[in-house]
Structure formats: structure tokens, C-alpha cells
mmCIF file of C-alpha atoms in Angstrom:
data_model
loop_
_atom_site.group_PDB
_atom_site.id
_atom_site.type_symbol
_atom_site.label_atom_id
_atom_site.label_comp_id
_atom_site.label_asym_id
_atom_site.label_seq_id
_atom_site.Cartn_x
_atom_site.Cartn_y
_atom_site.Cartn_z
ATOM 1 C CA MET S 28 0.370 -17.356 14.499
ATOM 2 C CA ASP S 29 0.774 -13.916 12.901
ATOM 3 C CA ASN S 30 0.645 -14.202 9.081
ATOM 4 C CA GLN S 31 1.350 -10.529 8.455
ATOM 5 C CA ILE S 32 4.668 -8.990 7.349
ATOM 6 C CA HIS S 33 5.285 -5.244 7.618
ATOM 7 C CA LEU S 34 7.632 -3.194 5.465
ATOM 8 C CA SER S 35 10.910 -1.848 6.730
ATOM 9 C CA ASP S 36 13.069 -1.596 3.618
ATOM 10 C CA ILE S 37 12.527 -4.900 1.874
ATOM 11 C CA LYS S 38 13.262 -5.260 -1.821
ATOM 12 C CA LYS S 39 12.149 -8.877 -2.439
ATOM 13 C CA VAL S 40 9.359 -10.626 -0.558
ATOM 14 C CA THR S 41 8.345 -14.295 -0.599
ATOM 15 C CA LEU S 42 5.005 -15.223 0.939
ATOM 16 C CA GLU S 43 3.678 -18.652 1.790
ATOM 17 C CA LYS S 44 0.063 -19.527 0.917
ATOM 18 C CA ASN S 45 -2.381 -17.162 2.703
ATOM 19 C CA GLN S 46 0.423 -15.028 4.150
ATOM 20 C CA VAL S 47 -0.315 -11.285 4.064
ATOM 21 C CA PHE S 48 1.886 -8.271 3.287
ATOM 22 C CA SER S 49 0.714 -4.710 3.937
ATOM 23 C CA LEU S 50 2.141 -1.421 2.722
ATOM 24 C CA LYS S 51 1.124 2.244 2.797
ATOM 25 C CA ARG S 52 3.231 3.953 0.145
ATOM 26 C CA SER S 53 3.450 4.153 -3.608
ATOM 27 C CA LYS S 54 5.646 1.444 -5.097
ATOM 28 C CA GLU S 55 5.816 -0.404 -8.397
ATOM 29 C CA VAL S 56 5.509 -4.117 -7.638
ATOM 30 C CA HIS S 57 6.727 -6.913 -9.941
ATOM 31 C CA VAL S 58 5.356 -10.411 -9.344
ATOM 32 C CA ILE S 59 8.147 -12.964 -9.743
ATOM 33 C CA SER S 60 6.224 -16.167 -9.055
ATOM 34 C CA GLY S 61 2.820 -17.370 -7.903
ATOM 35 C CA GLU S 62 -0.396 -15.374 -7.605
ATOM 36 C CA LEU S 63 -1.374 -12.442 -5.390
ATOM 37 C CA TRP S 64 -4.715 -11.003 -4.309
ATOM 38 C CA LEU S 65 -4.589 -7.249 -3.708
ATOM 39 C CA THR S 66 -6.934 -4.683 -2.194
ATOM 40 C CA HIS S 67 -6.540 -0.998 -1.310
ATOM 41 C CA GLU S 68 -8.056 1.120 1.439
ATOM 42 C CA GLY S 69 -11.174 2.851 0.106
ATOM 43 C CA ASP S 70 -11.392 0.610 -2.999
ATOM 44 C CA ALA S 71 -14.016 -2.146 -2.975
ATOM 45 C CA GLN S 72 -12.488 -3.886 -6.017
ATOM 46 C CA ASP S 73 -10.275 -6.967 -5.697
ATOM 47 C CA TYR S 74 -7.217 -7.311 -7.929
ATOM 48 C CA PHE S 75 -5.396 -10.513 -8.890
ATOM 49 C CA TYR S 76 -1.854 -10.677 -10.244
ATOM 50 C CA GLN S 77 0.412 -13.519 -11.338
ATOM 51 C CA ALA S 78 4.057 -14.062 -12.292
ATOM 52 C CA GLY S 79 5.139 -11.523 -14.899
ATOM 53 C CA ASP S 80 2.567 -8.901 -13.893
ATOM 54 C CA LYS S 81 3.475 -5.482 -12.491
ATOM 55 C CA PHE S 82 1.340 -2.837 -10.816
ATOM 56 C CA VAL S 83 1.662 0.394 -8.838
ATOM 57 C CA LEU S 84 0.416 0.739 -5.273
ATOM 58 C CA PRO S 85 -1.343 4.068 -4.600
ATOM 59 C CA ASP S 86 0.443 6.542 -2.328
ATOM 60 C CA GLY S 87 -1.127 7.163 1.068
ATOM 61 C CA LYS S 88 -3.569 4.241 0.814
ATOM 62 C CA HIS S 89 -3.175 1.096 2.890
ATOM 63 C CA SER S 90 -2.689 -1.823 0.457
ATOM 64 C CA VAL S 91 -2.885 -5.484 1.430
ATOM 65 C CA MET S 92 -1.544 -8.380 -0.646
ATOM 66 C CA GLN S 93 -2.214 -12.041 0.104
ATOM 67 C CA ALA S 94 -0.497 -15.016 -1.523
ATOM 68 C CA LEU S 95 -2.928 -17.465 -3.135
ATOM 69 C CA GLY S 96 -0.122 -20.046 -3.068
ATOM 70 C CA LYS S 97 3.583 -19.496 -2.495
ATOM 71 C CA ALA S 98 4.387 -16.185 -4.241
ATOM 72 C CA SER S 99 7.343 -13.811 -4.626
ATOM 73 C CA PHE S 100 7.518 -10.186 -5.703
ATOM 74 C CA TRP S 101 9.965 -7.302 -5.650
ATOM 75 C CA PHE S 102 9.737 -3.530 -5.513
#
């Protein structure tokens, strides 16, 4: 089973636990519910966000988000 979703022109995304979303463009992301783990290409640090948090994905870097439980976000 493929747990990865790729961007076309989605505005709101809901992920089930452990489902992955990848993106390679700068976007401001707003977490609506749940918790997300985030990493970026070339960055060894892990980032964790929860409902109410917002962050900006770096332009030109491959970013991967994984839901730690059911999670929703918009951009």
C-alpha cells in the first residue's frame, strides 16, 4: 500500500496516522488538527508541529511531512 500523497493543487490535506505528504516548493502551512513530523532535504533536524502551529516550507527543498496520528493542514 502506498502511503504517500503528492501535490497537484491541493489546499487542505488530511492524513491518516503514518501517512506521508511530500512537497518541493515554498508554502506556508497551517496545522488544523493532530500532529505532524517534518523534515527537509539537506536538513538533519526533525520538526514537530501540532494544531494551531504554522510554518513555512523552504523553496526548492524536498520536504516530507508524516502524520503522527490523524492530522489535517492547509496551505
